[in-house]
Coordinates of C-alpha atoms and ligand atoms in Angstrom, one line a residue:
M1 CA 130.1 -88.3 11.0
S2 CA 129.2 -90.2 7.6
K3 CA 131.9 -91.1 5.2
K4 CA 132.3 -89.8 2.2
V5 CA 132.8 -92.6 -0.6
V6 CA 132.7 -92.2 -3.8
V7 CA 133.3 -95.8 -6.3
I8 CA 134.2 -95.7 -9.7
G9 CA 133.5 -98.9 -11.1
S10 CA 131.1 -101.1 -13.3
T11 CA 127.5 -102.0 -13.5
N12 CA 125.3 -105.1 -14.5
V13 CA 121.9 -106.2 -15.1
D14 CA 122.3 -110.4 -14.1
K15 CA 119.8 -112.3 -16.4
V16 CA 119.4 -115.3 -14.0
L17 CA 118.7 -118.2 -16.3
N18 CA 117.2 -121.2 -13.7
V19 CA 116.8 -124.9 -15.5
D20 CA 116.6 -128.4 -15.0
K21 CA 119.9 -128.9 -17.2
Y22 CA 122.4 -127.5 -19.4
A23 CA 121.2 -127.5 -23.5
L24 CA 123.9 -129.0 -25.6
P25 CA 124.9 -127.6 -28.6
G26 CA 121.8 -127.3 -31.2
E27 CA 118.9 -128.8 -28.5
T28 CA 116.1 -126.1 -27.4
L29 CA 114.3 -126.9 -23.8
A30 CA 111.8 -125.4 -22.8
V31 CA 112.4 -123.4 -19.5
E32 CA 109.3 -123.4 -16.9
N33 CA 110.6 -121.0 -14.3
H34 CA 110.0 -117.0 -14.2
Q35 CA 112.4 -115.5 -15.5
E36 CA 114.4 -111.7 -14.1
S37 CA 116.6 -109.4 -14.0
H38 CA 118.8 -108.7 -10.5
G39 CA 121.3 -105.8 -10.2
G40 CA 125.3 -106.6 -10.4
G41 CA 128.2 -105.8 -11.0
K42 CA 131.4 -105.1 -9.0
G43 CA 131.2 -101.1 -8.5
A44 CA 127.4 -101.1 -8.0
N45 CA 127.2 -104.2 -5.2
Q46 CA 130.2 -101.9 -3.7
A47 CA 128.3 -98.9 -3.9
I48 CA 125.0 -100.4 -2.4
A49 CA 127.1 -101.9 0.3
A50 CA 128.2 -98.5 1.5
A51 CA 125.2 -96.5 0.7
R52 CA 123.0 -98.6 3.1
S53 CA 125.2 -98.8 5.6
G54 CA 125.5 -95.0 5.6
A55 CA 127.9 -93.7 3.6
D56 CA 127.4 -90.6 1.8
T57 CA 127.7 -92.9 -1.8
T58 CA 128.9 -91.0 -5.0
F59 CA 128.6 -93.6 -8.0
I60 CA 130.8 -92.9 -11.1
T61 CA 129.6 -95.4 -13.7
K62 CA 128.9 -95.8 -16.9
L63 CA 125.8 -97.6 -18.7
G64 CA 124.4 -97.6 -22.2
D65 CA 120.7 -95.4 -22.6
D66 CA 118.6 -98.5 -22.4
E67 CA 116.1 -100.5 -20.8
D68 CA 118.2 -101.6 -17.9
A69 CA 120.1 -98.7 -17.1
K70 CA 116.9 -97.6 -15.8
F71 CA 115.7 -100.2 -14.2
M72 CA 119.6 -100.4 -12.3
I73 CA 119.3 -96.4 -11.4
E74 CA 116.2 -96.5 -9.4
G75 CA 117.5 -98.9 -7.8
F76 CA 120.6 -96.3 -6.9
K77 CA 118.1 -93.8 -6.6
K78 CA 116.1 -96.0 -4.2
D79 CA 119.3 -96.5 -1.6
G80 CA 119.4 -92.9 -1.5
M81 CA 122.8 -92.9 -3.7
N82 CA 124.6 -89.8 -5.2
I83 CA 123.8 -90.4 -9.2
D84 CA 124.8 -87.1 -11.1
S85 CA 128.4 -89.1 -11.5
V86 CA 126.1 -91.8 -13.6
I87 CA 127.9 -91.9 -17.6
T88 CA 124.8 -92.7 -20.5
T89 CA 126.8 -93.6 -23.3
Q90 CA 124.8 -94.3 -27.1
A91 CA 127.7 -96.5 -28.3
R92 CA 127.3 -99.5 -25.5
Q93 CA 124.6 -101.2 -24.0
T94 CA 124.4 -101.7 -20.3
G95 CA 126.8 -104.3 -18.4
Q96 CA 125.4 -107.7 -18.5
A97 CA 125.5 -111.1 -17.2
Y98 CA 124.2 -113.6 -18.1
I99 CA 124.1 -116.1 -15.5
T100 CA 122.6 -120.0 -16.7
V101 CA 121.6 -121.7 -12.5
D102 CA 121.1 -125.8 -13.4
S103 CA 119.2 -127.9 -10.2
T104 CA 122.5 -128.8 -8.8
G105 CA 122.5 -125.5 -8.0
Q106 CA 126.1 -125.0 -10.2
N107 CA 126.5 -122.0 -12.2
S108 CA 127.8 -120.2 -15.8
I109 CA 128.7 -116.7 -16.6
Y110 CA 128.8 -115.1 -19.8
V111 CA 130.1 -111.6 -18.6
Y112 CA 129.6 -108.1 -21.5
G113 CA 131.7 -105.7 -20.3
G114 CA 129.5 -103.1 -21.9
A115 CA 129.2 -99.6 -21.6
N116 CA 131.7 -100.8 -18.3
M117 CA 133.9 -101.2 -20.3
S118 CA 134.1 -97.7 -22.8
M119 CA 135.1 -95.8 -19.6
T120 CA 137.7 -93.6 -20.5
P121 CA 139.6 -91.6 -18.3
A122 CA 138.4 -89.1 -20.0
D123 CA 135.1 -90.0 -18.4
V124 CA 137.2 -89.5 -15.2
D125 CA 138.2 -86.3 -16.5
Q126 CA 134.9 -85.1 -16.2
H127 CA 133.5 -86.0 -12.6
E128 CA 136.8 -85.2 -10.9
D129 CA 134.8 -83.1 -8.3
A130 CA 133.0 -86.7 -7.2
I131 CA 136.2 -88.1 -6.4
K132 CA 137.7 -84.4 -5.0
N133 CA 135.4 -83.4 -3.1
A134 CA 135.3 -87.3 -1.5
D135 CA 137.1 -89.0 2.0
R136 CA 138.0 -92.1 -0.8
A137 CA 137.7 -93.5 -3.5
I138 CA 136.9 -97.1 -4.2
A139 CA 138.4 -99.2 -8.0
Q140 CA 137.2 -102.6 -8.8
L141 CA 138.8 -104.2 -11.7
E142 CA 135.4 -104.2 -14.3
I143 CA 136.5 -101.1 -15.4
P144 CA 139.5 -100.3 -17.9
V145 CA 142.6 -100.3 -16.2
P146 CA 143.7 -96.8 -17.1
T147 CA 140.5 -95.4 -16.6
I148 CA 141.0 -96.6 -12.7
I149 CA 144.3 -94.8 -12.7
E150 CA 143.4 -91.2 -13.5
A151 CA 140.5 -92.0 -11.0
F152 CA 143.5 -92.4 -8.1
K153 CA 146.1 -89.6 -9.3
I154 CA 142.8 -87.2 -9.7
A155 CA 141.9 -88.7 -5.6
K156 CA 145.7 -88.9 -4.6
K157 CA 146.4 -85.3 -6.1
N158 CA 143.6 -84.0 -3.7
E159 CA 143.9 -86.5 -0.5
V160 CA 141.3 -88.2 -1.0
Q161 CA 141.7 -92.1 0.6
T162 CA 141.9 -95.3 -2.7
I163 CA 140.6 -98.5 -2.2
L164 CA 141.8 -101.0 -4.5
N165 CA 138.8 -104.4 -4.9
P166 CA 141.6 -105.9 -7.4
A167 CA 138.5 -108.1 -8.5
P168 CA 138.7 -110.2 -10.7
A169 CA 142.0 -112.2 -10.6
K170 CA 144.4 -110.4 -12.5
K171 CA 148.1 -108.8 -12.2
L172 CA 148.5 -105.0 -12.2
P173 CA 151.1 -102.3 -13.6
E174 CA 153.1 -101.2 -10.5
E175 CA 151.1 -97.4 -11.3
L176 CA 148.2 -98.5 -9.7
L177 CA 149.8 -100.2 -6.9
Q178 CA 150.7 -97.3 -6.3
L179 CA 148.4 -95.6 -6.2
T180 CA 146.9 -97.8 -4.1
D181 CA 146.3 -97.1 0.3
I182 CA 144.4 -99.5 1.2
I183 CA 143.9 -103.2 -1.7
T184 CA 141.8 -105.4 -0.5
P185 CA 142.6 -108.8 -2.2
N186 CA 141.1 -112.1 -1.5
E187 CA 142.6 -114.9 -1.0
T188 CA 143.2 -116.1 -4.8
E189 CA 143.1 -112.6 -5.8
A190 CA 146.5 -112.3 -2.9
E191 CA 148.1 -114.6 -5.1
A192 CA 147.5 -113.0 -8.3
L193 CA 149.2 -111.0 -8.0
T194 CA 151.8 -111.7 -5.7
G195 CA 152.5 -114.7 -6.6
I196 CA 152.5 -115.9 -3.1
K197 CA 150.2 -118.6 -2.1
V198 CA 147.6 -117.7 0.8
I199 CA 148.2 -120.4 3.0
D200 CA 148.1 -119.4 6.7
D201 CA 149.2 -115.8 9.2
D202 CA 152.1 -116.1 7.8
S203 CA 151.9 -116.3 3.8
M204 CA 149.4 -112.8 4.6
M205 CA 152.1 -110.9 6.6
K206 CA 154.2 -112.0 3.8
N207 CA 151.2 -110.9 0.7
A208 CA 150.9 -107.3 3.3
E209 CA 154.9 -107.3 2.7
Y210 CA 154.8 -107.6 -0.7
F211 CA 152.0 -104.8 -1.1
F212 CA 154.0 -102.4 2.0
K213 CA 156.9 -102.0 -0.5
L214 CA 154.4 -100.9 -3.1
G215 CA 153.8 -98.1 -1.0
I216 CA 150.8 -99.5 0.0
R217 CA 149.4 -98.9 3.6
M218 CA 147.5 -101.1 4.6
V219 CA 146.4 -104.5 3.2
I220 CA 143.0 -106.1 3.6
I221 CA 142.6 -110.2 2.7
T222 CA 139.5 -111.2 2.6
V223 CA 140.0 -115.4 3.4
G224 CA 136.1 -116.7 2.8
D225 CA 133.7 -118.0 5.5
K226 CA 136.6 -118.3 7.7
G227 CA 136.8 -114.5 8.0
S228 CA 139.2 -111.6 6.7
F229 CA 142.6 -110.7 8.2
Y230 CA 144.3 -106.4 8.2
A231 CA 147.4 -105.7 8.8
T232 CA 149.4 -102.1 8.2
P233 CA 153.5 -101.8 8.2
A234 CA 152.3 -101.1 12.7
S235 CA 150.1 -104.6 13.2
H236 CA 147.9 -106.8 12.2
A237 CA 145.4 -110.0 13.0
F238 CA 143.3 -111.6 12.1
I239 CA 139.6 -111.7 12.4
P240 CA 137.4 -114.1 12.2
A241 CA 134.3 -114.6 10.5
F242 CA 130.8 -115.0 12.3
K243 CA 130.0 -119.1 12.7
V244 CA 125.8 -118.8 9.8
K245 CA 124.6 -121.0 7.7
A246 CA 125.5 -119.7 4.3
V247 CA 122.6 -120.2 1.3
D248 CA 124.6 -117.3 -1.2
T249 CA 127.5 -115.9 -0.8
T250 CA 127.1 -113.9 -4.4
A251 CA 128.1 -110.0 -3.0
A252 CA 129.4 -111.3 0.5
G253 CA 132.9 -109.9 -0.8
D254 CA 131.8 -107.1 -2.6
T255 CA 128.9 -105.9 0.8
F256 CA 132.3 -106.6 3.5
I257 CA 134.4 -103.3 1.0
G258 CA 131.4 -101.5 1.0
A259 CA 129.9 -101.7 4.9
L260 CA 134.2 -101.6 6.2
A261 CA 134.0 -98.1 3.0
S262 CA 131.3 -97.2 5.8
R263 CA 133.0 -97.1 9.3
L264 CA 136.5 -97.3 8.7
D265 CA 138.4 -93.8 10.6
L266 CA 140.6 -92.3 8.0
N267 CA 143.1 -93.0 9.7
S268 CA 142.7 -96.3 10.4
A269 CA 141.9 -95.9 14.4
N270 CA 138.9 -98.5 14.6
I271 CA 140.1 -100.9 12.1
R272 CA 139.1 -103.9 14.1
D273 CA 135.6 -102.0 14.8
A274 CA 135.2 -101.3 11.3
M275 CA 136.3 -105.5 10.1
L276 CA 134.1 -106.8 13.2
Y277 CA 131.7 -104.6 11.8
A278 CA 132.5 -105.6 7.5
N279 CA 132.5 -109.5 9.1
H280 CA 128.9 -109.2 9.9
A281 CA 127.3 -107.1 7.3
S282 CA 128.2 -110.2 5.5
S283 CA 127.5 -112.6 6.7
L284 CA 124.0 -111.2 6.4
T285 CA 124.6 -111.2 3.0
V286 CA 125.8 -115.0 2.7
Q287 CA 122.2 -116.0 4.2
V288 CA 120.2 -114.6 1.6
A289 CA 120.2 -115.9 -1.8
G290 CA 120.6 -113.3 -4.6
A291 CA 122.8 -110.3 -4.8
Q292 CA 121.9 -107.1 -4.7
N293 CA 118.8 -107.8 -2.6
S294 CA 121.1 -109.0 -0.2
I295 CA 123.4 -106.4 0.8
P296 CA 122.3 -105.8 4.7
Y297 CA 121.3 -102.2 6.1
E298 CA 122.8 -100.1 8.2
K299 CA 120.6 -101.1 10.8
D300 CA 120.3 -105.6 10.2
V301 CA 123.8 -104.9 10.9
L302 CA 123.8 -103.5 14.0
D303 CA 121.4 -104.9 15.0
V304 CA 122.9 -108.7 15.4
I305 CA 126.1 -106.7 16.4
S306 CA 123.5 -105.1 19.1
K307 CA 122.4 -108.7 19.8
T308 CA 125.5 -110.4 20.2
S309 CA 126.3 -107.7 22.2
K310 CA 124.0 -108.5 24.6
T311 CA 126.1 -111.7 24.6
K312 CA 128.7 -109.5 25.9
E313 CA 126.4 -107.6 28.4
A314 CA 125.8 -111.6 29.3
I315 CA 129.1 -112.6 29.9
E316 CA 129.8 -109.0 32.7
K317 CA 127.1 -110.6 34.7
E318 CA 128.5 -114.3 34.4
K319 CA 132.0 -112.9 35.5
K320 CA 130.5 -111.0 37.8
Q321 CA 127.7 -113.6 39.5
A322 CA 131.1 -116.5 39.7
A323 CA 133.6 -113.4 41.3
E324 CA 130.8 -112.9 44.2
Y325 CA 130.3 -116.0 44.6
A326 CA 133.8 -117.2 45.1
A327 CA 134.4 -113.7 47.8
A328 CA 132.0 -115.4 50.1
Q329 CA 133.3 -118.4 50.3
V330 CA 137.2 -117.2 52.2
P331 CA 137.0 -117.8 54.6
N332 CA 139.2 -115.3 58.2
H333 CA 142.4 -115.6 59.2
I334 CA 144.2 -116.3 55.2
V335 CA 147.0 -114.8 53.5
L336 CA 144.5 -114.3 49.6
G337 CA 146.3 -114.6 46.0
L338 CA 144.4 -112.1 44.6
G339 CA 144.5 -112.6 40.4
S340 CA 144.1 -110.7 37.6
G341 CA 141.9 -110.1 34.8
S342 CA 138.5 -108.7 34.7
T343 CA 136.8 -111.6 36.4
A344 CA 139.4 -111.7 38.7
A345 CA 138.6 -107.4 39.3
Y346 CA 134.9 -108.3 40.0
F347 CA 136.5 -110.5 43.1
V348 CA 138.8 -108.5 44.4
K349 CA 135.8 -105.5 44.3
A350 CA 133.2 -108.3 46.3
I351 CA 136.0 -109.5 48.1
N352 CA 137.4 -105.8 49.8
E353 CA 133.8 -105.5 50.8
R354 CA 133.3 -108.0 53.0
I355 CA 137.5 -107.1 54.8
K356 CA 136.1 -104.1 55.6
K357 CA 132.3 -105.4 55.9
E358 CA 132.9 -107.6 58.2
G359 CA 136.7 -106.3 59.8
L360 CA 138.4 -109.5 58.4
D361 CA 142.2 -110.4 59.3
I362 CA 143.4 -111.1 55.2
Q363 CA 146.2 -110.4 54.4
C364 CA 146.7 -110.3 50.2
V365 CA 149.3 -110.5 47.6
A366 CA 149.1 -109.2 43.7
T367 CA 149.2 -111.3 40.8
S368 CA 149.9 -107.8 38.2
V369 CA 151.2 -104.4 39.1
G370 CA 147.1 -103.9 37.4
T371 CA 145.8 -105.9 40.7
E372 CA 148.3 -104.9 43.2
K373 CA 146.9 -100.9 41.6
L374 CA 143.0 -101.7 42.1
A375 CA 144.0 -103.6 45.8
E376 CA 146.3 -100.3 46.5
S377 CA 143.1 -98.3 45.6
L378 CA 140.6 -99.4 47.5
G379 CA 143.6 -99.5 50.5
M380 CA 143.4 -103.5 51.0
P381 CA 145.5 -104.7 52.6
M382 CA 148.7 -106.0 51.0
L383 CA 151.7 -108.6 51.3
D384 CA 154.7 -109.1 48.9
V385 CA 155.1 -111.8 47.6
N386 CA 159.6 -111.9 48.4
T387 CA 158.1 -112.0 52.0
I388 CA 156.3 -114.4 52.6
D389 CA 156.8 -118.8 51.3
R390 CA 152.8 -119.9 51.1
V391 CA 149.4 -118.4 49.8
D392 CA 146.5 -119.7 51.2
L393 CA 143.9 -119.5 48.9
T394 CA 144.4 -117.8 45.4
V395 CA 141.0 -116.8 43.7
D396 CA 141.8 -116.1 39.8
G397 CA 140.6 -116.0 36.6
A398 CA 141.3 -118.5 33.3
D399 CA 140.6 -117.4 29.2
A400 CA 139.6 -121.9 28.7
V401 CA 139.7 -124.6 31.1
D402 CA 138.2 -127.9 30.4
D403 CA 137.3 -130.0 32.5
K404 CA 140.3 -132.3 34.1
L405 CA 140.0 -128.5 35.8
N406 CA 143.2 -127.7 33.4
G407 CA 144.0 -124.8 32.4
I408 CA 145.3 -121.9 30.4
K409 CA 146.3 -117.8 31.4
G410 CA 147.5 -115.0 30.2
G411 CA 145.1 -113.5 28.3
G412 CA 146.1 -110.6 30.1
A413 CA 149.7 -110.9 29.9
A414 CA 150.0 -111.4 34.0
L415 CA 151.2 -115.5 33.7
L416 CA 154.2 -115.6 35.0
F417 CA 153.6 -113.7 38.5
E418 CA 149.9 -115.0 38.0
K419 CA 151.7 -118.6 37.9
L420 CA 154.0 -117.7 40.5
V421 CA 151.6 -117.1 43.4
A422 CA 149.6 -119.8 42.2
T423 CA 152.1 -122.4 42.7
M424 CA 153.3 -121.3 46.2
S425 CA 149.4 -121.2 47.1
D426 CA 148.3 -124.5 48.9
K427 CA 144.3 -123.7 46.9
N428 CA 143.4 -122.4 43.3
I429 CA 139.6 -121.1 42.9
W430 CA 139.4 -119.8 38.8
I431 CA 136.7 -118.2 38.9
V432 CA 134.9 -118.0 34.8
D433 CA 132.3 -117.6 32.5
S434 CA 130.6 -119.8 30.8
T435 CA 132.7 -119.1 27.4
K436 CA 135.8 -120.2 28.5
Y437 CA 134.6 -124.0 29.8
H438 CA 136.3 -126.5 26.9
K439 CA 135.7 -129.6 26.9
T440 CA 139.0 -130.3 25.3
L441 CA 142.2 -127.3 25.3
A442 CA 143.0 -128.2 21.9
G443 CA 142.6 -125.2 19.3
Q444 CA 142.9 -122.6 22.2
K445 CA 145.4 -119.7 21.7
L446 CA 148.4 -120.3 24.6
P447 CA 150.1 -117.1 25.3
V448 CA 154.0 -118.4 25.5
E449 CA 156.2 -115.8 28.3
V450 CA 160.0 -115.1 26.7
I451 CA 162.8 -113.1 26.3
P452 CA 162.7 -109.9 24.2
F453 CA 166.9 -110.9 23.2
G454 CA 166.3 -114.0 21.0
G455 CA 162.4 -113.8 21.1
M456 CA 162.7 -114.2 17.2
G457 CA 164.3 -118.1 17.9
V458 CA 161.2 -118.6 19.9
F459 CA 159.2 -117.9 17.1
R460 CA 160.8 -118.9 14.4
Y461 CA 161.2 -122.8 16.3
L462 CA 157.2 -122.2 17.3
N463 CA 156.8 -121.1 13.4
E464 CA 158.4 -124.5 12.3
A465 CA 157.4 -126.9 14.6
G466 CA 153.8 -125.6 13.1
Y467 CA 152.0 -123.8 16.7
K468 CA 151.6 -120.6 13.8
P469 CA 152.6 -118.2 16.8
E470 CA 151.8 -114.6 16.4
F471 CA 153.5 -112.0 18.6
R472 CA 150.7 -110.3 20.7
F473 CA 150.9 -106.4 20.0
R474 CA 149.1 -104.2 22.1
D475 CA 146.0 -102.2 20.7
D476 CA 147.9 -99.7 19.2
G477 CA 149.6 -101.2 17.2
D478 CA 153.2 -101.2 19.5
I479 CA 154.2 -104.6 20.6
L480 CA 153.5 -105.6 24.3
Q481 CA 155.4 -105.8 27.4
T482 CA 154.3 -107.8 30.4
D483 CA 155.0 -106.9 33.9
S484 CA 158.4 -108.3 33.4
G485 CA 159.3 -106.5 29.9
N486 CA 159.0 -109.9 28.3
Y487 CA 157.3 -110.7 25.0
L488 CA 154.1 -112.7 24.7
I489 CA 153.5 -115.5 21.6
D490 CA 150.8 -116.5 21.4
I491 CA 150.1 -120.5 19.6
T492 CA 147.6 -122.5 19.2
I493 CA 147.3 -125.3 20.9
P494 CA 147.3 -128.3 18.3
D495 CA 144.4 -130.7 18.2
D496 CA 146.0 -134.0 19.2
A497 CA 148.2 -131.8 21.9
D498 CA 149.5 -134.0 25.3
L499 CA 149.8 -131.3 27.2
A500 CA 151.7 -132.0 29.5
K501 CA 155.1 -132.7 27.4
L502 CA 153.8 -129.6 24.8
A503 CA 154.2 -127.6 28.7
H504 CA 157.3 -129.6 29.3
N505 CA 158.7 -128.7 25.3
L506 CA 157.7 -124.5 25.6
K507 CA 159.5 -124.2 29.4
N508 CA 162.9 -126.3 28.5
Y509 CA 163.2 -124.4 25.1
T510 CA 165.9 -121.2 25.5
G511 CA 164.5 -118.0 25.8
V512 CA 161.0 -119.3 27.0
V513 CA 160.1 -117.7 30.4
E514 CA 156.8 -119.3 30.9
H515 CA 153.6 -120.6 29.5
G516 CA 150.1 -120.3 29.8
L517 CA 149.6 -124.0 30.5
F518 CA 147.9 -124.5 33.7
L519 CA 148.4 -128.3 34.3
N520 CA 147.0 -130.1 38.1
I521 CA 146.1 -126.3 39.5
C522 CA 143.0 -125.4 39.5
D523 CA 141.3 -126.6 42.5
Q524 CA 137.5 -125.2 42.4
L525 CA 136.2 -123.6 39.0
I526 CA 133.8 -121.7 39.2
I527 CA 131.3 -120.8 36.5
G528 CA 128.7 -118.1 36.8
G529 CA 126.0 -117.6 35.5
D530 CA 122.6 -117.8 36.9
K531 CA 122.7 -119.7 38.7
V532 CA 126.6 -120.7 39.4
R533 CA 128.5 -124.1 38.7
V534 CA 131.1 -125.5 41.2
I535 CA 133.4 -128.6 39.9
D536 CA 135.7 -129.7 42.0
R537 CA 139.2 -131.0 41.0
P538 CA 139.0 -135.5 41.4
K539 CA 139.4 -136.0 45.1
E540 CA 141.3 -138.4 44.1
E541 CA 143.9 -136.7 41.1
T542 CA 146.9 -135.6 44.0
K543 CA 148.2 -132.6 42.4
K544 CA 152.0 -133.0 41.2
Ligands
5RP601 O1 145.1 -115.2 33.4 C1 144.8 -114.3 33.3 C2 145.6 -112.8 32.7 O2 146.9 -113.0 32.5 C3 143.4 -113.9 33.4 O3 143.3 -114.5 34.8 C4 142.8 -114.8 32.5 O4 143.2 -113.6 31.2 C5 141.7 -113.9 32.3 O5 140.8 -112.9 32.2 P1 139.4 -112.3 32.3 O6 138.9 -112.6 34.2 O7 139.1 -110.9 31.6 O8 138.7 -112.8 30.5
K602 K1 123.9 -113.7 -1.0
MG603 MG1 140.2 -112.6 28.6

């Protein structure tokens, strides 16, 4: 069901002058290149982005009675936008931006607000229905603030969600912020409003808390080519941008917002997917020079998503290949540790097939409640880990493994039981897809399991030590609890980390139960693929 979006905002015609160099005062320079006009304006860009992503889009904007207006309206109609609420004035020209770009790509812009800056609350009142009939209303700061306030008042009165893109950056009256449900600043715009510099997750959270206090329910901070952060009082996360070759970032921010508005459910339940969609959309915009012409259509975004999700299918295939390869190697008459996570689940099913078909004499030990449930549902013979003192072989997944077979586990929140079983196993085999194998673990996320009481103390220690800690939340926004009822704090492994020292320091900190660094544990790594790769721990390296 496509979202009904109304955009109340600006339209500019960008007149671009490509020159070799800027003319000095009094100087006259001939300009060779052909000059053309492009559509622009944050309102128009965001309306176009929403419309091209399939939203049922109505645009309330004010244009002069001139050629530029005709040029823009043609474009709006081509994008299937509802233009019944475009207001025409004789008193001002359509907004224009005079952009001079020199041979180095450096640009300077003069913006003539024109009709945009003459849009009044009365203009908006005349198009009250266009707002009333929408699911959500979006505004930016290229039209007068009192006009936005009027539009948002109508929206709130009619339970229409309000999204404020506070660009270009400036201070705003609390009245407007209190009428805003979702605010979408970039890092500079956020700082202009809150005075809190955006440098890391913590400062993004502080910005979010500032807006929550005003009654704003969701804060989205776009951080250039790094990605975008979202926060509601219940949950938050940073969604990294997709690494692409950026040619021209113009309209990337506007694309993100229009695309997000076309996807985000009104109860925000699909926030992660909507953010991923919007990140994909703006990653396409930056790869094309220009503004509105570079804003992608829904099918382009879905194409790039299906390409990445195809790798998702490829990854699942590799997990299965690694798991089935490992299952085929398991000897008879042993006590077998069953790992946790999606790759280990393929292994459990594969070894269960062998036990049934070949009548193998294998007793199993689970490394999590999830695996125990899976094994029992398959009728596998289980042992209670407290009744044995050793395991012959454990086969488990991993989140990241380096070229010394040191690894990180705990992505699936089972690290404590996994480490218990791994350390009592004579042999540990890890099964992974190719995205898990890295030269080094630096920069990877490392889970630290802490007791709930006092977890904040550990968080503060990790924060002060510069590990960028984040409590792990479930997708429904509640804090995650492990099988043992503990919390997980994910930290980032610093580039120059001494893993043994890091493991030692973490383990020794009061309140830390265990961490996800598994050093000198893995004896053999099996990496899935059409050609499975098997890497053994070098013989001379005795397990300490
Ligand atoms: O350590 C684990 C659970 O705590 C998992 O083995 C690890 O997260 C890998 O899981 P997956 O195979 O699903 O990527
Ligand atoms: K662009
Ligand atoms: Mg995982």
